[in-house]
Short mmCIF file of C-alpha atoms and ligand atoms in Angstrom, two decimals:
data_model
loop_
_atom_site.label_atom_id
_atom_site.label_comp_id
_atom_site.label_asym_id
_atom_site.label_seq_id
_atom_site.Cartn_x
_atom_site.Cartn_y
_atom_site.Cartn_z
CA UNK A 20 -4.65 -2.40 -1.64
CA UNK A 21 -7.59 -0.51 0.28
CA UNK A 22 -7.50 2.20 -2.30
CA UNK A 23 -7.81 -0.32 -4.86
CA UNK A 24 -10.71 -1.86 -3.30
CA UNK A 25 -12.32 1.58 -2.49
CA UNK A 26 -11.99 2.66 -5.73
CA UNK A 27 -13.25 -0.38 -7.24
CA UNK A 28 -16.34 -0.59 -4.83
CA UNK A 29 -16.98 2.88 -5.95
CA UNK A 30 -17.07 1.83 -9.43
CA UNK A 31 -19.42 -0.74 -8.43
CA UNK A 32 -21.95 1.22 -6.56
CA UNK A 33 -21.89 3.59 -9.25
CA UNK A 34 -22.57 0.95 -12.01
CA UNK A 35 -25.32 -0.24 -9.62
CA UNK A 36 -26.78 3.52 -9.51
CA UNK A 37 -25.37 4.95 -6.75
CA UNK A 38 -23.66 8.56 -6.78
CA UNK A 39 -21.19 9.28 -4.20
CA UNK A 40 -20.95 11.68 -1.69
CA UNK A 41 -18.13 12.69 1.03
CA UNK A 42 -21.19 14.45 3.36
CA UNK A 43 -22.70 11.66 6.39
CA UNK A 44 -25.47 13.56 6.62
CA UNK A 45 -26.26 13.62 2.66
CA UNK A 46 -25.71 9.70 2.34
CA UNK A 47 -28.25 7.06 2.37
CA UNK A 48 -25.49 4.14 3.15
CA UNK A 49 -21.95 4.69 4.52
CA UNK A 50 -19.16 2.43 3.85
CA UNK A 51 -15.84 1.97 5.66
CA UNK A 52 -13.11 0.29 3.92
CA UNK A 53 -10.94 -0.76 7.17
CA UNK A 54 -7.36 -1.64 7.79
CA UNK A 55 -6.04 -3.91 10.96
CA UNK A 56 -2.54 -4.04 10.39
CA UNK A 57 -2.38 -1.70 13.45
CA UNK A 58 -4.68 -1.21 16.58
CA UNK A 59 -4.85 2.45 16.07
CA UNK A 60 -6.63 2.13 12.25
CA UNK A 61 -9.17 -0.27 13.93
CA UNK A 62 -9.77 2.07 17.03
CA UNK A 63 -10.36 5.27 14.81
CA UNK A 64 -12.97 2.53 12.57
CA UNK A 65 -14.80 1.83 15.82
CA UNK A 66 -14.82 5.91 17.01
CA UNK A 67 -16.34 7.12 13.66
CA UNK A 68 -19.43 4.11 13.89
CA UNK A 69 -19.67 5.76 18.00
CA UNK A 70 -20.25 9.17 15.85
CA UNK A 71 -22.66 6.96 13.03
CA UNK A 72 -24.49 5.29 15.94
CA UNK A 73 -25.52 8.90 16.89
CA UNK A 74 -26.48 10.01 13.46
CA UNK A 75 -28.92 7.32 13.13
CA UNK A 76 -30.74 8.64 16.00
CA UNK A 77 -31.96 10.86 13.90
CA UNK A 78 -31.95 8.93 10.42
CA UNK A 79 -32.58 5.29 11.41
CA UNK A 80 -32.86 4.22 7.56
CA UNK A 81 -29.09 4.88 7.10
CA UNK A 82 -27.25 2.03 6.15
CA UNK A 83 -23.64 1.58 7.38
CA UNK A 84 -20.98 -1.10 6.57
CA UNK A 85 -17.75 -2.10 7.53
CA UNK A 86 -16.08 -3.75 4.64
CA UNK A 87 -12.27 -4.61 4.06
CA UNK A 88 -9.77 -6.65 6.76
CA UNK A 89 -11.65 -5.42 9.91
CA UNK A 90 -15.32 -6.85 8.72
CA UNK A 91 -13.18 -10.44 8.08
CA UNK A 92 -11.23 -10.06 11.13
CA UNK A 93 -13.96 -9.63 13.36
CA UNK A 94 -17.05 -10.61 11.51
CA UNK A 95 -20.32 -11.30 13.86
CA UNK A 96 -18.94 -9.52 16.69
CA UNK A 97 -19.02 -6.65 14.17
CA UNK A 98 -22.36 -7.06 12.78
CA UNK A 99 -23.32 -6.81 16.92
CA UNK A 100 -22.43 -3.19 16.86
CA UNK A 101 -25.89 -1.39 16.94
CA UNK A 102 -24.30 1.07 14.26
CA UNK A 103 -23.74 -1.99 11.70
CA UNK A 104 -25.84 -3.50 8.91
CA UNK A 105 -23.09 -4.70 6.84
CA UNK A 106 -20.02 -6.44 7.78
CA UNK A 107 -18.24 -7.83 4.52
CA UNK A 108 -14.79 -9.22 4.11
CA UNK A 109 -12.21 -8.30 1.55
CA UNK A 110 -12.75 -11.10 -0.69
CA UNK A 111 -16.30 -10.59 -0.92
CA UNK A 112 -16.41 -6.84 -2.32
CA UNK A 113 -18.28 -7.92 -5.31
CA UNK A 114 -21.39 -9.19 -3.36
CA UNK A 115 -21.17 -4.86 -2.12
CA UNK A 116 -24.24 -4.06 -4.41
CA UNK A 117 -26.16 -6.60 -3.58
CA UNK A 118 -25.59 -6.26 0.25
CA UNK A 119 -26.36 -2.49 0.13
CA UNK A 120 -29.66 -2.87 -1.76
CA UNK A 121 -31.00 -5.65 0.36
CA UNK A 122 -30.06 -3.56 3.72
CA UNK A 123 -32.19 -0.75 2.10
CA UNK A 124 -34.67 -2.80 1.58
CA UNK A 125 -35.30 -3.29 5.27
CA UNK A 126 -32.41 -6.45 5.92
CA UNK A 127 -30.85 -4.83 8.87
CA UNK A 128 -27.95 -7.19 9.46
CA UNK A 129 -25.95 -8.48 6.73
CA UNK A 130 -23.07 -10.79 6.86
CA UNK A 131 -20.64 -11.99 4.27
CA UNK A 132 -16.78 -12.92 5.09
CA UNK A 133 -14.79 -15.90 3.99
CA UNK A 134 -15.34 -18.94 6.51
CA UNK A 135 -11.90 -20.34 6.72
CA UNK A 136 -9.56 -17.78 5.79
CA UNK A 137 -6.25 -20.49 5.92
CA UNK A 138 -8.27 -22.21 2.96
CA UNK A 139 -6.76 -21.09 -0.81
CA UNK A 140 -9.31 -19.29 -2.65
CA UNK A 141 -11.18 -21.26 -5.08
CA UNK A 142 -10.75 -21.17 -8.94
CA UNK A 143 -14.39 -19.87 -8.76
CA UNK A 144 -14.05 -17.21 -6.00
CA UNK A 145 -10.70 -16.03 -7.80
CA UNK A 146 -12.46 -15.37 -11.78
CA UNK A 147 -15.48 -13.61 -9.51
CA UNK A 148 -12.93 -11.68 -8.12
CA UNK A 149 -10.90 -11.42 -11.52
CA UNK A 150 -13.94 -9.93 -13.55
CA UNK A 151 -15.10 -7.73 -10.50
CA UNK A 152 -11.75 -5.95 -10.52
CA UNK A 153 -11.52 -5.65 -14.38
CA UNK A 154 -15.42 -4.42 -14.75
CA UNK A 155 -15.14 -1.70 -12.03
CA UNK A 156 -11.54 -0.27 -12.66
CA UNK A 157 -12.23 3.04 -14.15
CA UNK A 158 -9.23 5.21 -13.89
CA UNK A 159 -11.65 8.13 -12.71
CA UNK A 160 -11.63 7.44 -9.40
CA UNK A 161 -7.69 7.24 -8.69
CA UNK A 162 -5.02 10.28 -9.01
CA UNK A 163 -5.39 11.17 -12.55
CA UNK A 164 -3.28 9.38 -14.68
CA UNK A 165 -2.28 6.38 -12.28
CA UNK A 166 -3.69 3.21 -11.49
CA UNK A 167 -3.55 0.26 -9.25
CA UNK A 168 -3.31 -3.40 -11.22
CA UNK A 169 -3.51 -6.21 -8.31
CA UNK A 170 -1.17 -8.78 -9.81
CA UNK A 171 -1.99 -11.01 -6.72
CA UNK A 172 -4.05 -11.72 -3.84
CA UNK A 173 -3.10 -12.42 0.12
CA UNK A 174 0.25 -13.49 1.82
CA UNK A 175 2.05 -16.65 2.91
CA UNK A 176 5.24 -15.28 4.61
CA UNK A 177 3.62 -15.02 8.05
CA UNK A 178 5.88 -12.93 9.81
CA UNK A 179 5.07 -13.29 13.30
CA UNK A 180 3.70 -9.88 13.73
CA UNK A 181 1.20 -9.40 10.66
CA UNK A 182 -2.31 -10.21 10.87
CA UNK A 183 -2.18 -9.93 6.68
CA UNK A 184 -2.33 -13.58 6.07
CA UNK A 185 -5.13 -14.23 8.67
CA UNK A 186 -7.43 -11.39 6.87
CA UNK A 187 -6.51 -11.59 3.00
CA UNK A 188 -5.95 -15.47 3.30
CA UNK A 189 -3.37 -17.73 1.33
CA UNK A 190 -1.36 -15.89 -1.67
CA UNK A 191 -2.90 -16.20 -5.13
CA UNK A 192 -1.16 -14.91 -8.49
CA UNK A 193 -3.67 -13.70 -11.21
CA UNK A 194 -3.15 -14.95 -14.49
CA UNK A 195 -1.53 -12.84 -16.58
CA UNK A 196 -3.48 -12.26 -19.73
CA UNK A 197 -6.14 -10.51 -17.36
CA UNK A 198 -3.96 -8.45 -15.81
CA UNK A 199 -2.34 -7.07 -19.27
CA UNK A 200 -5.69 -7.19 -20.74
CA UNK A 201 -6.46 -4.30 -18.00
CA UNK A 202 -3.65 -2.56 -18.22
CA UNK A 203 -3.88 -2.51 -22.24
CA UNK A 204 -7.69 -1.01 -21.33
CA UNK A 205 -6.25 1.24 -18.74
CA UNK A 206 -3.11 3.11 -20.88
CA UNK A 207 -6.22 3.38 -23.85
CA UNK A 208 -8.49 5.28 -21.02
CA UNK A 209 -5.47 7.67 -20.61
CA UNK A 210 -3.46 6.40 -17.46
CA UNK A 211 0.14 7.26 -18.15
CA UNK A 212 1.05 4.48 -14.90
CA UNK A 213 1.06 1.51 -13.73
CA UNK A 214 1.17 0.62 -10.01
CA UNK A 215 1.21 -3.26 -9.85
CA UNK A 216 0.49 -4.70 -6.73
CA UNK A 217 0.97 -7.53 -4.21
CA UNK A 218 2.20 -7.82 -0.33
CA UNK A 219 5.05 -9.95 -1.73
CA UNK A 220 5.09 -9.07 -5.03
CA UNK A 221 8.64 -10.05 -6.08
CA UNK A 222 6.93 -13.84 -5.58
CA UNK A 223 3.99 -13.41 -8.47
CA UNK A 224 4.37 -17.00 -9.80
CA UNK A 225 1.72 -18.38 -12.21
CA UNK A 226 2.05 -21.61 -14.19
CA UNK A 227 0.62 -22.01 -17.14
CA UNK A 228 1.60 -24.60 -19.44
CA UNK A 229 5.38 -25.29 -20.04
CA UNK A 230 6.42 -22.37 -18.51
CA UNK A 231 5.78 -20.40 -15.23
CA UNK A 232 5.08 -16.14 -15.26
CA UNK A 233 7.00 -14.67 -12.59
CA UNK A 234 7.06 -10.78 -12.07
CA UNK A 235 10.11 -9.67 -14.61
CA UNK A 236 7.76 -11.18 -17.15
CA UNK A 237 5.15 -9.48 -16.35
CA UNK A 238 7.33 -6.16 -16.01
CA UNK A 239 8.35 -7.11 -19.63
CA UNK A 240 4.47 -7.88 -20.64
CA UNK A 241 3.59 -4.55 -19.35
CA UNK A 242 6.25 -2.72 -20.92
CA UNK A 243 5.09 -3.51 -24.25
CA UNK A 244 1.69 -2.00 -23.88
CA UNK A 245 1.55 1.48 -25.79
CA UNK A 246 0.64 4.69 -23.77
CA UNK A 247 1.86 3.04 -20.43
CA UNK A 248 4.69 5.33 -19.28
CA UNK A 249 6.07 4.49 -16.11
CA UNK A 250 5.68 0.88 -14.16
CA UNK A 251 5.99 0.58 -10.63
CA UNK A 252 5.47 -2.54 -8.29
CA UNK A 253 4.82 -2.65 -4.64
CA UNK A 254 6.11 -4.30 -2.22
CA UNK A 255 9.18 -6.42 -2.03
CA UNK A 256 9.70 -8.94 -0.04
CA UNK A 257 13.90 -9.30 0.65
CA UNK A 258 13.52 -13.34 0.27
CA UNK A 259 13.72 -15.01 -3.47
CA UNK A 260 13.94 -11.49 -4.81
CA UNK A 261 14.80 -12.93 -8.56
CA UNK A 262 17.66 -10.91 -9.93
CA UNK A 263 15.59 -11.12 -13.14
CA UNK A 264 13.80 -8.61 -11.19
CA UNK A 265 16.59 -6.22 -11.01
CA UNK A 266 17.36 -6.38 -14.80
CA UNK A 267 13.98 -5.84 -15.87
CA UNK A 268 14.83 -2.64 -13.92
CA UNK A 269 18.03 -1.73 -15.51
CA UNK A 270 16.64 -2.99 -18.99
CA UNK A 271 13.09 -1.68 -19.19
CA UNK A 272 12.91 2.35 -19.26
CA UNK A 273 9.32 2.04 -18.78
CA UNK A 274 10.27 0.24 -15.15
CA UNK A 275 10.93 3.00 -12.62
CA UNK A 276 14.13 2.20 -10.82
CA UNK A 277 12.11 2.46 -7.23
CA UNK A 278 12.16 -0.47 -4.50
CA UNK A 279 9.94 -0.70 -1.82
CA UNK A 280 11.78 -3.21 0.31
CA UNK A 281 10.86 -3.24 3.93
CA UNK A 282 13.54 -4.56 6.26
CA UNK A 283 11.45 -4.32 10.12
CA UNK A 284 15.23 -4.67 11.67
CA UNK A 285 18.26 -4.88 11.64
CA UNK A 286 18.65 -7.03 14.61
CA UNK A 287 18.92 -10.83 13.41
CA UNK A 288 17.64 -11.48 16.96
CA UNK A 289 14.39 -9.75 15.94
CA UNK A 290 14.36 -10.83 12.72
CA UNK A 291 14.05 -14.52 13.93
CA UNK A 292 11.42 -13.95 16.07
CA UNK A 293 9.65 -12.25 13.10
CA UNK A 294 9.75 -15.08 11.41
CA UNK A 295 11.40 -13.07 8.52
CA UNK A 296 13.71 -15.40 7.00
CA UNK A 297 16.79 -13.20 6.63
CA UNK A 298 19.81 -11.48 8.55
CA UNK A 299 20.47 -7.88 8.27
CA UNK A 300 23.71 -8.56 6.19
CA UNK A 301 21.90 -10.30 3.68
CA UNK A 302 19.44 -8.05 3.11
CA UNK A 303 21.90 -5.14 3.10
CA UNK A 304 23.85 -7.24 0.41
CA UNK A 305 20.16 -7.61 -1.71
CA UNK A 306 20.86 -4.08 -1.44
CA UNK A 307 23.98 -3.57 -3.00
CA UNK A 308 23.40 -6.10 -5.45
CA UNK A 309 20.00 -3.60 -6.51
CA UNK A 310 22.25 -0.69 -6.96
CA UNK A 311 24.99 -2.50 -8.44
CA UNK A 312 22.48 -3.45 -11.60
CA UNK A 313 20.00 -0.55 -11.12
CA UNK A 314 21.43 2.75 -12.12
CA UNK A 315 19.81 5.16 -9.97
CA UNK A 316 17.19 3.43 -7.86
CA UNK A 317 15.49 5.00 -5.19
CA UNK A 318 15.43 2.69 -2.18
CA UNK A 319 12.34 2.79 0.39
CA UNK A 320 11.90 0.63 3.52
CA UNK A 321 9.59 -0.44 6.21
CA UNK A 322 10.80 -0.79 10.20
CA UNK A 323 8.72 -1.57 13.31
CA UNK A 324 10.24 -0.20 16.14
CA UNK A 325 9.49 -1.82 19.67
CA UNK A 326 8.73 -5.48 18.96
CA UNK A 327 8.32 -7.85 21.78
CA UNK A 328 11.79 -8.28 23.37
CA UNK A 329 13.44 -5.01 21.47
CA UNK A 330 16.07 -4.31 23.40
CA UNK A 331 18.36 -0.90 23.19
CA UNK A 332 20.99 -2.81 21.67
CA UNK A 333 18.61 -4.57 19.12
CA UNK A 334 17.09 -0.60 18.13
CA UNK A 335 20.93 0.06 17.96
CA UNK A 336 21.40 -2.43 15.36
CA UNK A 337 18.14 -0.98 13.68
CA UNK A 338 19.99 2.27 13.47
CA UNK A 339 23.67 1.27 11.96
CA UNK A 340 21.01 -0.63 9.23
CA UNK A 341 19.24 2.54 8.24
CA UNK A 342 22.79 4.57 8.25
CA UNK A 343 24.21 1.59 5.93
CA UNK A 344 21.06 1.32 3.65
CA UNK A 345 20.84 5.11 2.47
CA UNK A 346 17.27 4.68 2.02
CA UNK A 347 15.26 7.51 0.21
CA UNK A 348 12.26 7.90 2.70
CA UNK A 349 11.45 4.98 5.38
CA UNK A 350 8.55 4.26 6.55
CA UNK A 351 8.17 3.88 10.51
CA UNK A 352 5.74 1.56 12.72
CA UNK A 353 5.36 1.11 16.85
CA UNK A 354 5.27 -2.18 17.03
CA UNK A 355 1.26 -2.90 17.40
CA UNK A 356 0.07 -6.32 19.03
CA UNK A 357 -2.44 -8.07 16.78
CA UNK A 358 -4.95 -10.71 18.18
CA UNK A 359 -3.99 -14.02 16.37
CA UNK A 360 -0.40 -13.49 15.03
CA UNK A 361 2.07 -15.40 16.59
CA UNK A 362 3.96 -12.62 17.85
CA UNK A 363 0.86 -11.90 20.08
CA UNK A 364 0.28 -15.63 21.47
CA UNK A 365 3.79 -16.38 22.43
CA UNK A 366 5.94 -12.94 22.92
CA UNK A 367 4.72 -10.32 25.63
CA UNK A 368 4.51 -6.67 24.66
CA UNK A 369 7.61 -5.94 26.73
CA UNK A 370 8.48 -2.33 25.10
CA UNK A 371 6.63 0.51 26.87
CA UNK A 372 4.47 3.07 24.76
CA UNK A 373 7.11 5.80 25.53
CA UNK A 374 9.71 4.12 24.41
CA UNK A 375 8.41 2.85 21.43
CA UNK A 376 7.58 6.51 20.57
CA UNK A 377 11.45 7.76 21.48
CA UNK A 378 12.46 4.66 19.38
CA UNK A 379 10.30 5.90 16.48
CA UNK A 380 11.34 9.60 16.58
CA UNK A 381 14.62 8.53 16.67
CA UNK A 382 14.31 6.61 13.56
CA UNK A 383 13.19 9.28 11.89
CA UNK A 384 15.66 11.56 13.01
CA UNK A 385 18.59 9.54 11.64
CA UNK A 386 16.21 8.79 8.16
CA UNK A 387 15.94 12.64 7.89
CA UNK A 388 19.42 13.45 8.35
CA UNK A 389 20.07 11.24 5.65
CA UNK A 390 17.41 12.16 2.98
CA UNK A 391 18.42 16.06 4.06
CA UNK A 392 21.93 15.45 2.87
CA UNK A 393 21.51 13.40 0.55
CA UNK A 394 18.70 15.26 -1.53
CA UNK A 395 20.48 18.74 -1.91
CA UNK A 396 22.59 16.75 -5.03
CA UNK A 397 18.89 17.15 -6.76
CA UNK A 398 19.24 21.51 -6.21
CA UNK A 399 19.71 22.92 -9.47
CA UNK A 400 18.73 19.48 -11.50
CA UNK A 401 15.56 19.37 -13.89
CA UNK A 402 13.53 16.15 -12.66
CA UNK A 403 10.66 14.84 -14.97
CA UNK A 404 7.37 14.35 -12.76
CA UNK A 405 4.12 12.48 -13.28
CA UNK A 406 2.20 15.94 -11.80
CA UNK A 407 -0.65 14.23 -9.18
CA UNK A 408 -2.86 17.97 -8.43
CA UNK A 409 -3.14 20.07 -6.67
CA UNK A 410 -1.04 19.89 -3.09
CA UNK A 411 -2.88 19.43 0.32
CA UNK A 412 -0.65 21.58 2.20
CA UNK A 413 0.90 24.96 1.13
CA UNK A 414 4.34 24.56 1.03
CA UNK A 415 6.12 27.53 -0.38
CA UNK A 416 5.46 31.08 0.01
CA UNK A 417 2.58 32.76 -1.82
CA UNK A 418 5.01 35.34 -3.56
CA UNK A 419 5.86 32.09 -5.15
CA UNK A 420 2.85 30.99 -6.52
CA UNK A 421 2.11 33.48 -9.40
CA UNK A 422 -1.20 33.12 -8.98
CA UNK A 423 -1.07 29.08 -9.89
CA UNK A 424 -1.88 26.69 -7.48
CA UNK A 425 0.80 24.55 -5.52
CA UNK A 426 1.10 20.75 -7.69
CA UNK A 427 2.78 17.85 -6.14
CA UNK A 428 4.53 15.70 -8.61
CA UNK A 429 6.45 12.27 -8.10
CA UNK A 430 9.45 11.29 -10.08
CA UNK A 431 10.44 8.00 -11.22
CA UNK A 432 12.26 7.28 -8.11
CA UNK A 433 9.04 8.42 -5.67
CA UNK A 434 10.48 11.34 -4.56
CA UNK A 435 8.05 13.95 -3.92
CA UNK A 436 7.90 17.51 -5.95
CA UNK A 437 5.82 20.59 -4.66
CA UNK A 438 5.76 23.28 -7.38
CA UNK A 439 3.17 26.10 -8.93
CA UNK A 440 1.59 25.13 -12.29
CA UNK A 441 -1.76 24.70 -13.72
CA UNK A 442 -4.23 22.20 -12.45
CA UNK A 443 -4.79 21.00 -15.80
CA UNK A 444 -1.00 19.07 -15.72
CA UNK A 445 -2.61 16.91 -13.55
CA UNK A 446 -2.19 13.23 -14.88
CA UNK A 447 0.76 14.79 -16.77
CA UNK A 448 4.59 14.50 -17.54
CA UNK A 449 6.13 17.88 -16.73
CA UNK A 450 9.84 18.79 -16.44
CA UNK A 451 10.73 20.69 -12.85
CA UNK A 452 13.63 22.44 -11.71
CA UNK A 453 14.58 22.17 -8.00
CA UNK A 454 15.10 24.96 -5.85
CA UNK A 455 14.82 24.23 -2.90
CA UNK A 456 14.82 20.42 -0.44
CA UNK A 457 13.58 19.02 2.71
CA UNK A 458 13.89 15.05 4.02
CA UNK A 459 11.17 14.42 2.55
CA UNK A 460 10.24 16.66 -0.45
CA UNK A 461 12.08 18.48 -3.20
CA UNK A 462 10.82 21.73 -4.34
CA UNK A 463 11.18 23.61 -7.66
CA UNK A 464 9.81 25.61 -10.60
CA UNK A 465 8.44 24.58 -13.67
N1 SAM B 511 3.58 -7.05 2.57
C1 SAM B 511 4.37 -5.95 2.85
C2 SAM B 511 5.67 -6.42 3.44
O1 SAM B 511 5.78 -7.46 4.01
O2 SAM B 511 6.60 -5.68 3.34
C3 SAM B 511 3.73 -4.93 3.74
C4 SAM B 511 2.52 -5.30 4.47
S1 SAM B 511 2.09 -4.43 5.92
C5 SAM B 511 0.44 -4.16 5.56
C6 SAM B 511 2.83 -2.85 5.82
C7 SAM B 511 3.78 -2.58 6.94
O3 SAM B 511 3.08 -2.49 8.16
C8 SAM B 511 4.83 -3.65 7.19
O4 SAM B 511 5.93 -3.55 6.33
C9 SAM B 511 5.21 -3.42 8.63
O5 SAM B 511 6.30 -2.54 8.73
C10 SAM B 511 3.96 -2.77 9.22
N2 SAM B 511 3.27 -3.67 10.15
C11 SAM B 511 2.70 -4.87 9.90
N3 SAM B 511 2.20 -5.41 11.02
C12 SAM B 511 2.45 -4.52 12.02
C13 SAM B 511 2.19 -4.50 13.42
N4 SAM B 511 1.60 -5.52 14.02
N5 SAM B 511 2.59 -3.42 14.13
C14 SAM B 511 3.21 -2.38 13.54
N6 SAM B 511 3.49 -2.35 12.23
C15 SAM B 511 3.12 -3.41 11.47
FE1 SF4 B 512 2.52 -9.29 6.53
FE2 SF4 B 512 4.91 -10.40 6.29
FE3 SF4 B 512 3.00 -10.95 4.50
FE4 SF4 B 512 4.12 -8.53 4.53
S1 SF4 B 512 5.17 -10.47 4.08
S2 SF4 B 512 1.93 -9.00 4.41
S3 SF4 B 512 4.49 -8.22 6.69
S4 SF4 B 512 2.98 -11.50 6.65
#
């Protein structure tokens, strides 16, 4: 969702003019897209506007602002921070333009953030939004060949831990003709895929008419338009998952057979007091009923380890869940108090730091022993990837390389692929044969 957003502010600013640049000390305004599903993303947001309070000592006409879930979290107490001369929520990213020019202009302290978050969007607020996110979508600035389609906006599940629904306000499905409208646009432009997404994205629901859009229409909408490859969706919520869902999987080959699906425990004590609406067995049987109808899919999940009142037998039951599950990669959270959530007015942060951390390499340790075994059935197999660039980190050794760079690649099913080709595949379908695997990344030549 925040790369969304930053890409389509981006767009925006340079619509409105603007050019970008990564260097501080080049830029006339600085923007930071923020995050507060966890403390730590919010502490590292307040640690670089320390470091921007410092360069303005020396450039008081730069312009900074915090924009995203942070800015609507905290709003004025934001704007207080002598760094700040923007502060503006998530749903406002379309007034971004406007904001920056007025703060050059000599408006020091600018503030725009929805007043009552717990209040659904209005029709109005939702077509600004709408035509904001289809004028500014440019495929340029997202990994070549991908893109991002919101298919809807905010949450209503309120687990008892998330501040999500108290910063991106009540859910709210697009229509659909916009959203294929952009994706049509989109596959013309070049992108090869399709990311749709929503928090709970397996409950897009949009009535119009006689009849009522839920995601495996879309899925099916989407798979009709020409150039689009490969269709994703993220993330899955394990309550009213549609089994439509499932054979719009199996029945689309345009629909990768990949589930992001977190789980946050396998302890039906902790579930409860998550508010999450389900017991480890019946998620474990949404599961199985996935794989049953889904040849192939790749499985992902979500866990937060030491929630309020985790005890060793509830991380135990955490455990046997991730053995049963046989996901591809999890992804692993310390439980993180948020001001406002439930979780934080009524249970106490009981589980120590330390353990929290033993709980989380633990986790990982079992997820990793898994993936390890489990991905050496890919040695010797040629995988089609979508190739993303050039890789951040070197992985294999330079005798390797042949004098190409290192490419990372994902497959169908999300699983990473580090191999040497040319940068120019980038954006592009290529065929790879694996050599070599880790947990978390296959390896191979093309
Ligand atoms: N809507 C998606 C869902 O419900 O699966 C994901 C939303 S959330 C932004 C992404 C992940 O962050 C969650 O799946 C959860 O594991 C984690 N998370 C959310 N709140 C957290 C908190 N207070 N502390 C630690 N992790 C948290
Ligand atoms: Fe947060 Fe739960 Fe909504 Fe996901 S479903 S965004 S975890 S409240």
């Amino acid at each position: 969702m925040n790369k969304l957003d930053s890409a389509l502010v981006t767009g925006a600013l340079k619509d409105a003019g603007f050019a970008l640049t990564e260097k501080v000390k080049e830029a006339d305004v600085v923007l930071i897209n923020t995050c507060s599903v966890r403390r730590h993303a919010e502490d590292r947001v307040l640690s670089h506007l320390g470091h921007l309070k410092h360069i303005k000592e020396t450039q008081p006409g730069l312009v900074v602002g915090v924009i995203g879930c942070m800015a609507q979290r905290l709003g004025a107490e934001l704007l207080d921070h002598e760094a700040v001369n923007i502060v503006c929520g998530p749903a406002q990213i379309p007034q971004i333009p406007d904001l920056v020019i007025r703060a050059l202009q000599g408006r020091t302290k600018l503030l725009s953030v929805t007043e009552n978050i717990r209040q659904k969007c209005s029709d109005d607020q939702s077509s600004v939004l709408d035509t904001f996110e289809t004028a500014h979508d440019s495929d340029k600035y997202h990994i070549p060949g991908q893109a991002f389609v919101r298919v809807m906006r905010g949450c209503n599940n309120f687990c008892s831990y998330c501040v999500v629904p108290y910063v991106r306000g009540q859910e709210v499905s697009r229509p659909p003709a916009p959203i294929i409208e952009q994706i049509t646009r989109l596959a013309a432009d070049g992108v090869k895929q399709i990311t749709l997404l929503g928090q709970t994205i397996n409950s897009y629901n949009y009535p119009a008419g006689d009849r009522t859009y839920r995601l495996a229409d879309l899925l099916e909408m989407a798979s009709e338009v020409e150039g689009v490859r490969w269709i994703r969706f993220i993330t899955s919520y394990p309550v009213d998952f549609d089994e439509a869902i499932l054979h719009a999987m199996a029945d689309l080959p345009k629909v990768c057979p990949y589930l992001h699906i977190p789980a946050q425990s396998g302890s039906d004590r902790i579930l409860k007091a998550m508010n999450r609406r389900y017991t480890a067995a019946e998620y474990l049987d949404l599961l199985a009923k996935a794989r049953d109808i889904v040849d192939g899919i790749a499985i992902a999940g979500d866990f937060i380890v030491g929630f309020g009142g985790e005890t060793d037998a509830d991380f135990a039951a955490t455990v046997e869940l991730v053995k049963k599950a046989k996901y591809k990669n999890c992804f692993i959270f310390k439980y993180s108090p948020r001001p406002g959530t439930r979780a934080d007015d009524k249970l106490a942060d009981t589980v120590p730091a330390e353990v929290k951390k033993q709980r989380n390499i633990e986790l990982l340790r079992v997820q990793n022993e898994i993936s390890g075994r489990y991905n050496k059935c890919f040695l010797g197999q040629t995988l089609e990837v979508l190739a993303e660039g050039p890789s951040k980190k070197p992985h294999l050794d330079s005798a390797a390389c042949a004098g190409q760079p290192q490419l990372i690649g994902r497959t169908a099913t999300d699983y990473i692929v580090v191999f040497n080709g040319p940068k120019s595949l980038a954006g592009r379908f290529a065929k790879v044969k694996i050599t070599k695997v880790s947990p978390l990344t296959l390896f191979g030549k093309l």
